[in-house]
Tab-separated table of C-alpha atoms and ligand atoms in Angstrom:
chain	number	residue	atom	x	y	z
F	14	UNK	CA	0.000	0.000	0.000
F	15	UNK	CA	1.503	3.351	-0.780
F	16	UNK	CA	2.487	5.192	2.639
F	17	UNK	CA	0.187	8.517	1.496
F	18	UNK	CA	-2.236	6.688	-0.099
F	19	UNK	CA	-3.589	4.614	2.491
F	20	UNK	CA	-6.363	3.636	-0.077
F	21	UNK	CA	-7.869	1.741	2.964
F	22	UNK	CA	-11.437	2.755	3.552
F	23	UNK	CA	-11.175	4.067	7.331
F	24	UNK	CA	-13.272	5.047	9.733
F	25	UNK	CA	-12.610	8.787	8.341
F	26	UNK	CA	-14.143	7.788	5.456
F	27	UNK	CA	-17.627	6.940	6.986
F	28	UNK	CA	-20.605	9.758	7.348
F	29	UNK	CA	-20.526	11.373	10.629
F	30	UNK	CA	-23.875	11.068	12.121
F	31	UNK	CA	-25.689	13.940	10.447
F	32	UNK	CA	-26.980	15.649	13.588
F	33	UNK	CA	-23.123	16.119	14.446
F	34	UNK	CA	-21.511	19.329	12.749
F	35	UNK	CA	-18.371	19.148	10.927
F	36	UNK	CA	-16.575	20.872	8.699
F	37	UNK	CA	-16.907	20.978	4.686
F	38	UNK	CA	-14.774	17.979	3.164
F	39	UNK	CA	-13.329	18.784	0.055
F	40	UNK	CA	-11.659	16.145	-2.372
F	41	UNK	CA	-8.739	18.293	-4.368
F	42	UNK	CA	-7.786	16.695	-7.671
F	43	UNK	CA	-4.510	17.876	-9.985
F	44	UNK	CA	-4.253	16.709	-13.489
F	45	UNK	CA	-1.230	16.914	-15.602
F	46	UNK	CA	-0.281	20.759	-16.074
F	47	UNK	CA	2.743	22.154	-15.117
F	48	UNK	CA	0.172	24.419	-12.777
F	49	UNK	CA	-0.008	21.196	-10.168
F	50	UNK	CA	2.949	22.667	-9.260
F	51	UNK	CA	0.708	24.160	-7.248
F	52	UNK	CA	-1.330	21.941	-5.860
F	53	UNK	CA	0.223	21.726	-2.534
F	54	UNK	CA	-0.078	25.327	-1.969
F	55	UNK	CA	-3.821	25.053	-3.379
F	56	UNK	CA	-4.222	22.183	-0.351
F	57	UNK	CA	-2.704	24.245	2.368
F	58	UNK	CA	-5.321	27.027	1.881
F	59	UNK	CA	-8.381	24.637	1.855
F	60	UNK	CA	-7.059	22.302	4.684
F	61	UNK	CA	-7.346	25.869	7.058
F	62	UNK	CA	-10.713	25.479	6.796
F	63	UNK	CA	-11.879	22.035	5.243
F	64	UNK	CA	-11.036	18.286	5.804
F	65	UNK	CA	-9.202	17.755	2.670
F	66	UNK	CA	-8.569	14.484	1.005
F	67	UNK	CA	-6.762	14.891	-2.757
F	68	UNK	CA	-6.107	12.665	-5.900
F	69	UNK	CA	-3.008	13.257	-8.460
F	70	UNK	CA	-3.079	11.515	-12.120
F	71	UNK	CA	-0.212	10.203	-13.142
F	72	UNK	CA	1.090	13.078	-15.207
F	73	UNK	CA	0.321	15.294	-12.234
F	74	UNK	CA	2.725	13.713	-9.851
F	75	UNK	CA	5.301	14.901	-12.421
F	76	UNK	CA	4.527	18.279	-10.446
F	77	UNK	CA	3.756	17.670	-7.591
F	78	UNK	CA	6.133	17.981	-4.446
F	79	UNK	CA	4.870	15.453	-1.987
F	80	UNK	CA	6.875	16.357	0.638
F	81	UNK	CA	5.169	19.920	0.652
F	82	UNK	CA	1.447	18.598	1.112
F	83	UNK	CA	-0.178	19.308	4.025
F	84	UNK	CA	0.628	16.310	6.820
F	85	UNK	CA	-3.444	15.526	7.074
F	86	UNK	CA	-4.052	15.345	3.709
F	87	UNK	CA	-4.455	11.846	2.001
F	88	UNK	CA	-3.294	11.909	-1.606
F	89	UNK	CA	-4.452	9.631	-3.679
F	90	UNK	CA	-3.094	7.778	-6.901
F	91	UNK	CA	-4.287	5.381	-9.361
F	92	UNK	CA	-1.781	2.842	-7.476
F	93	UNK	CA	-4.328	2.917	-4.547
F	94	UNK	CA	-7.488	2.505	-6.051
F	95	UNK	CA	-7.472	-1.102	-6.692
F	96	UNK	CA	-4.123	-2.334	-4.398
F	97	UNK	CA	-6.209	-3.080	-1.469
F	98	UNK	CA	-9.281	-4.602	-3.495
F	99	UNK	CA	-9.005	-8.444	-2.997
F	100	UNK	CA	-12.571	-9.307	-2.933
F	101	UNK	CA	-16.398	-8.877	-3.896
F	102	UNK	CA	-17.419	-6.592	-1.018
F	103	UNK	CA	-14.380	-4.443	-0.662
F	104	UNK	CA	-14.645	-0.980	-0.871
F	105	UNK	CA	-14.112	0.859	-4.462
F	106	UNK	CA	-12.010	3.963	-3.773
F	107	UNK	CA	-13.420	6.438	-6.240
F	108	UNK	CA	-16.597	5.305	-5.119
F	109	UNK	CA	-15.792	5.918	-1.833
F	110	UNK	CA	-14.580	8.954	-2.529
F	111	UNK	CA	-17.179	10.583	-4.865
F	112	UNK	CA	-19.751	9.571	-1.574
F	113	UNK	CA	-17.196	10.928	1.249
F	114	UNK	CA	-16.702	14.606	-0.651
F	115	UNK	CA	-19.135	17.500	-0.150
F	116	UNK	CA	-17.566	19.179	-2.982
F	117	UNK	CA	-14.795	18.507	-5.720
F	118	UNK	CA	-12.166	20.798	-6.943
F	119	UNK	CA	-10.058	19.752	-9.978
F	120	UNK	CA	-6.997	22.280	-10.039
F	121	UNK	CA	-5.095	22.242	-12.817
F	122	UNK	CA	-7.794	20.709	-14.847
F	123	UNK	CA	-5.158	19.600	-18.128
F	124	UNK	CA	-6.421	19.540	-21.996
F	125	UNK	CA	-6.196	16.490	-21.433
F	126	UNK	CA	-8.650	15.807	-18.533
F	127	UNK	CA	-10.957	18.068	-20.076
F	128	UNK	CA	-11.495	16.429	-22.971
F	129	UNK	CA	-12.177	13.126	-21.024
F	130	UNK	CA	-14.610	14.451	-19.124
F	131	UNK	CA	-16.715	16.012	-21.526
F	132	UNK	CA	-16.567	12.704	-23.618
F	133	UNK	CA	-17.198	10.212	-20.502
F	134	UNK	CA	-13.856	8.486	-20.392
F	135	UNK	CA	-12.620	7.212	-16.993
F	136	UNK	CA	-9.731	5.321	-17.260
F	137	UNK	CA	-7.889	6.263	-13.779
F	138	UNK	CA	-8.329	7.581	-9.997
F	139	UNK	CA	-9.678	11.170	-10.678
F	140	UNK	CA	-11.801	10.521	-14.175
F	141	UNK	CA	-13.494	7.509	-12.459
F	142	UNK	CA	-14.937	10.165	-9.544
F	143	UNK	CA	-15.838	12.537	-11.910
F	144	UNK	CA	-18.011	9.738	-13.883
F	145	UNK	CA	-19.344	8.689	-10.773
F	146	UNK	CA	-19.830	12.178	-9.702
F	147	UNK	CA	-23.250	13.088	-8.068
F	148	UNK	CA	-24.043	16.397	-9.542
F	149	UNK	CA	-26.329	17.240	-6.108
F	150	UNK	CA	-22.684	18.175	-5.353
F	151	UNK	CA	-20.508	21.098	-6.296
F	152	UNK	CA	-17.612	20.270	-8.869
F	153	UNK	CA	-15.381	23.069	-9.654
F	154	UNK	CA	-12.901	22.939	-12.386
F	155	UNK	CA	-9.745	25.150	-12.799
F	156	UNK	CA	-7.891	24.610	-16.499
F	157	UNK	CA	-4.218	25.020	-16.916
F	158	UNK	CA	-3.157	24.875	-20.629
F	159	UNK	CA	-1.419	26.414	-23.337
F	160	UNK	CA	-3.107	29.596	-24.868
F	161	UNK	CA	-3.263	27.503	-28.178
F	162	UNK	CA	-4.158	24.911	-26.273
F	163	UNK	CA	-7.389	27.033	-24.766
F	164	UNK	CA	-8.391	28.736	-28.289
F	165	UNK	CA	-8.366	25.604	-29.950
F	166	UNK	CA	-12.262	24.541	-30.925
F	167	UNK	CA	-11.917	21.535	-29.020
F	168	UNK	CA	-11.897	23.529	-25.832
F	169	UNK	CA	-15.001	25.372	-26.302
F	170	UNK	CA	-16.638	22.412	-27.421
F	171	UNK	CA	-16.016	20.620	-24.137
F	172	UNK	CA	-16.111	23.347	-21.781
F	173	UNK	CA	-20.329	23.131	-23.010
F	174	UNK	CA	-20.195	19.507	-22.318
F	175	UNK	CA	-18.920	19.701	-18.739
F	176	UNK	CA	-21.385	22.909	-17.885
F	177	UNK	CA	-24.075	20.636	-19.189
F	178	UNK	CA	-23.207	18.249	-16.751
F	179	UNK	CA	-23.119	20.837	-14.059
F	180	UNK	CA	-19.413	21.580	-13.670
F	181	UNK	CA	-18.994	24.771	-12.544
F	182	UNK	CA	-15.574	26.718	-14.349
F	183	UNK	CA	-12.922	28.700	-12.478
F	184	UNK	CA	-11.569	30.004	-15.943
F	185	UNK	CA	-7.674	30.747	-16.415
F	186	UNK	CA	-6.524	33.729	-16.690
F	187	UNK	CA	-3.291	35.758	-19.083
F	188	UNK	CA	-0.128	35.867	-17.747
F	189	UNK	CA	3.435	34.055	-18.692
F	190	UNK	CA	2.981	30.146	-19.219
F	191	UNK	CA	5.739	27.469	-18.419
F	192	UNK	CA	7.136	27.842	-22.206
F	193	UNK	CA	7.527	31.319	-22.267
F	194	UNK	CA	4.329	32.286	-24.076
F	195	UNK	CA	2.340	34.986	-22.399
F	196	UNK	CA	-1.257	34.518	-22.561
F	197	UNK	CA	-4.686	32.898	-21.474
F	198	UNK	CA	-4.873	29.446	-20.125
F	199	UNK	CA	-2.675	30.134	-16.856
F	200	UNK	CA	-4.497	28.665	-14.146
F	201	UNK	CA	-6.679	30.803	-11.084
F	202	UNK	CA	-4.464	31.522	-8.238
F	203	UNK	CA	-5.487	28.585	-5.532
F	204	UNK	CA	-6.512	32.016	-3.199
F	205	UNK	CA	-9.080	32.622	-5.939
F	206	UNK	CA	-9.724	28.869	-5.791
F	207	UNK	CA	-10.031	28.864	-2.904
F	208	UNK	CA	-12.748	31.550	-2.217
F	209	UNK	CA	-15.266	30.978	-4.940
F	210	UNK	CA	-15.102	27.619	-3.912
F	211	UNK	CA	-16.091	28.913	-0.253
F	212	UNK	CA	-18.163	31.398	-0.624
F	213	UNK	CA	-20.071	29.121	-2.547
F	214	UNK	CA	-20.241	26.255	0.300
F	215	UNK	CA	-21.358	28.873	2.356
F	216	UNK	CA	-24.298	30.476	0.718
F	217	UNK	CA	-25.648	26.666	-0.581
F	218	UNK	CA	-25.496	26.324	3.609
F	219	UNK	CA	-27.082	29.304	4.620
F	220	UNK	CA	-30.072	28.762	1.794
F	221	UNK	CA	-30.241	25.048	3.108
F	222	UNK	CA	-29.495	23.136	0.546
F	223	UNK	CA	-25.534	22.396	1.427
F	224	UNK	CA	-24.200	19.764	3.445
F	225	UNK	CA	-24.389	21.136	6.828
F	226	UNK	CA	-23.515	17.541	8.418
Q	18	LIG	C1	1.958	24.638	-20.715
Q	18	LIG	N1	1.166	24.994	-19.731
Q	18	LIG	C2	1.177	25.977	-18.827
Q	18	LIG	C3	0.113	25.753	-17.798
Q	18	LIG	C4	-0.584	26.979	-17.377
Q	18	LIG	N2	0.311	27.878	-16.704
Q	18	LIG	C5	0.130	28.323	-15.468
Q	18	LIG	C6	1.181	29.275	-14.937
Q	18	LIG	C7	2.219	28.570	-14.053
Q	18	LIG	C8	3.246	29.611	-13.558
Q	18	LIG	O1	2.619	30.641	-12.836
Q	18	LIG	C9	3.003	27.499	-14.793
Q	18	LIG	C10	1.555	27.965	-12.822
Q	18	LIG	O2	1.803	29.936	-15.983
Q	18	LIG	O3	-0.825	28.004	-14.796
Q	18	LIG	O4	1.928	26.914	-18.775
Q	18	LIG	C11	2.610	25.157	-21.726
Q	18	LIG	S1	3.093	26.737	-22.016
């Protein structure tokens, strides 16, 4: 079993009685864009606030500085989703996952990821959630890509599919990309994340139809 992934279904991942309050639990995903260098930052400022579990595709863990994740945050990897599964009756992870999570953020959200999304491909960890996703439930998504990347048609095209579905966009914004180019597709800062992903938690609470717990 991988020593972060832990991709054992504790008693963590079981609902708290739902008289009890508790606080939000977010489930932070990075796909592969050089932006997941980021991701650990992105965890820090949600774990202040929310129980935070988090997934990395392969390609993201590229990025991604383990070492610099918060020290109660799970991460999850494709490794762990079926190395504890020995049985009929064992848990699935990303189905326990997509039922443990009040909301999911994907951030970077890669070309790639996108375009498996909006066509219904799941073929790891994070993709498998998503097509599992209940869409009761808040999924934010925050692209990362090259401007050329962004403008091509494909992008439009599956940035309908996935609001369709009820995935709400956290759109990149200009500034200088990993190769040099300056221009759209950086992603949101994870303080920007990180608010509209609050500040929406909160008012779905205060209106009543959040998870209050
Ligand atoms: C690849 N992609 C990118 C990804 C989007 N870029 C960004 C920012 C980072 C630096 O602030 C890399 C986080 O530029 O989100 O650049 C080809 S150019």
């Amino acid at each position: 079993m991988a020593q972060l992934g832990a991709a054992v279904v504790d008693a963590d991942m079981e609902q708290a009685p739902s008289n009890t309050a508790r606080r939000p639990r977010i489930l932070l995903a990075a796909s592969g864009s050089v932006a997941a260098i980021k991701f650990a930052n992105l965890c820090h400022c949600f774990s202040e606030w929310a129980e935070v579990k988090a997934v990395a595709s392969k390609a993201s863990l590229h990025f991604i500085d383990k070492t610099s994740l918060p020290k109660d945050v799970v991460l999850y990897t494709d490794e762990d989703e079926w190395s504890t599964w020995k049985r009929i009756g064992d848990s699935v992870l990303h189905i326990e996952l997509r039922r443990w999570a009040d909301i999911m953020v994907i951030a970077p959200l890669s070309a790639n990821t996108l375009g498996k999304i909006a066509g219904g491909l799941c073929d790891n960890l994070l993709t498998c959630i998503v097509r599992a996703w209940d869409y009761n439930k808040p999924l934010f998504v925050a692209p990362a890509m090259n401007t050329f990347m962004w403008t091509n048609p494909f992008t439009e095209r599956h940035l309908m599919a996935i609001d369709e579905l009820g995935i709400s966009l956290i759109p990149p914004v200009s500034k200088r990309l990993a190769c040099g180019d300056y221009g759209n597709g950086a992603m949101a800062e994870p303080s920007l994340i990180f608010t509209t992903v609050r500040l929406l938690f909160e008012s779905r609470a205060q209106s009543g139809s959040g998870n209050s717990g």
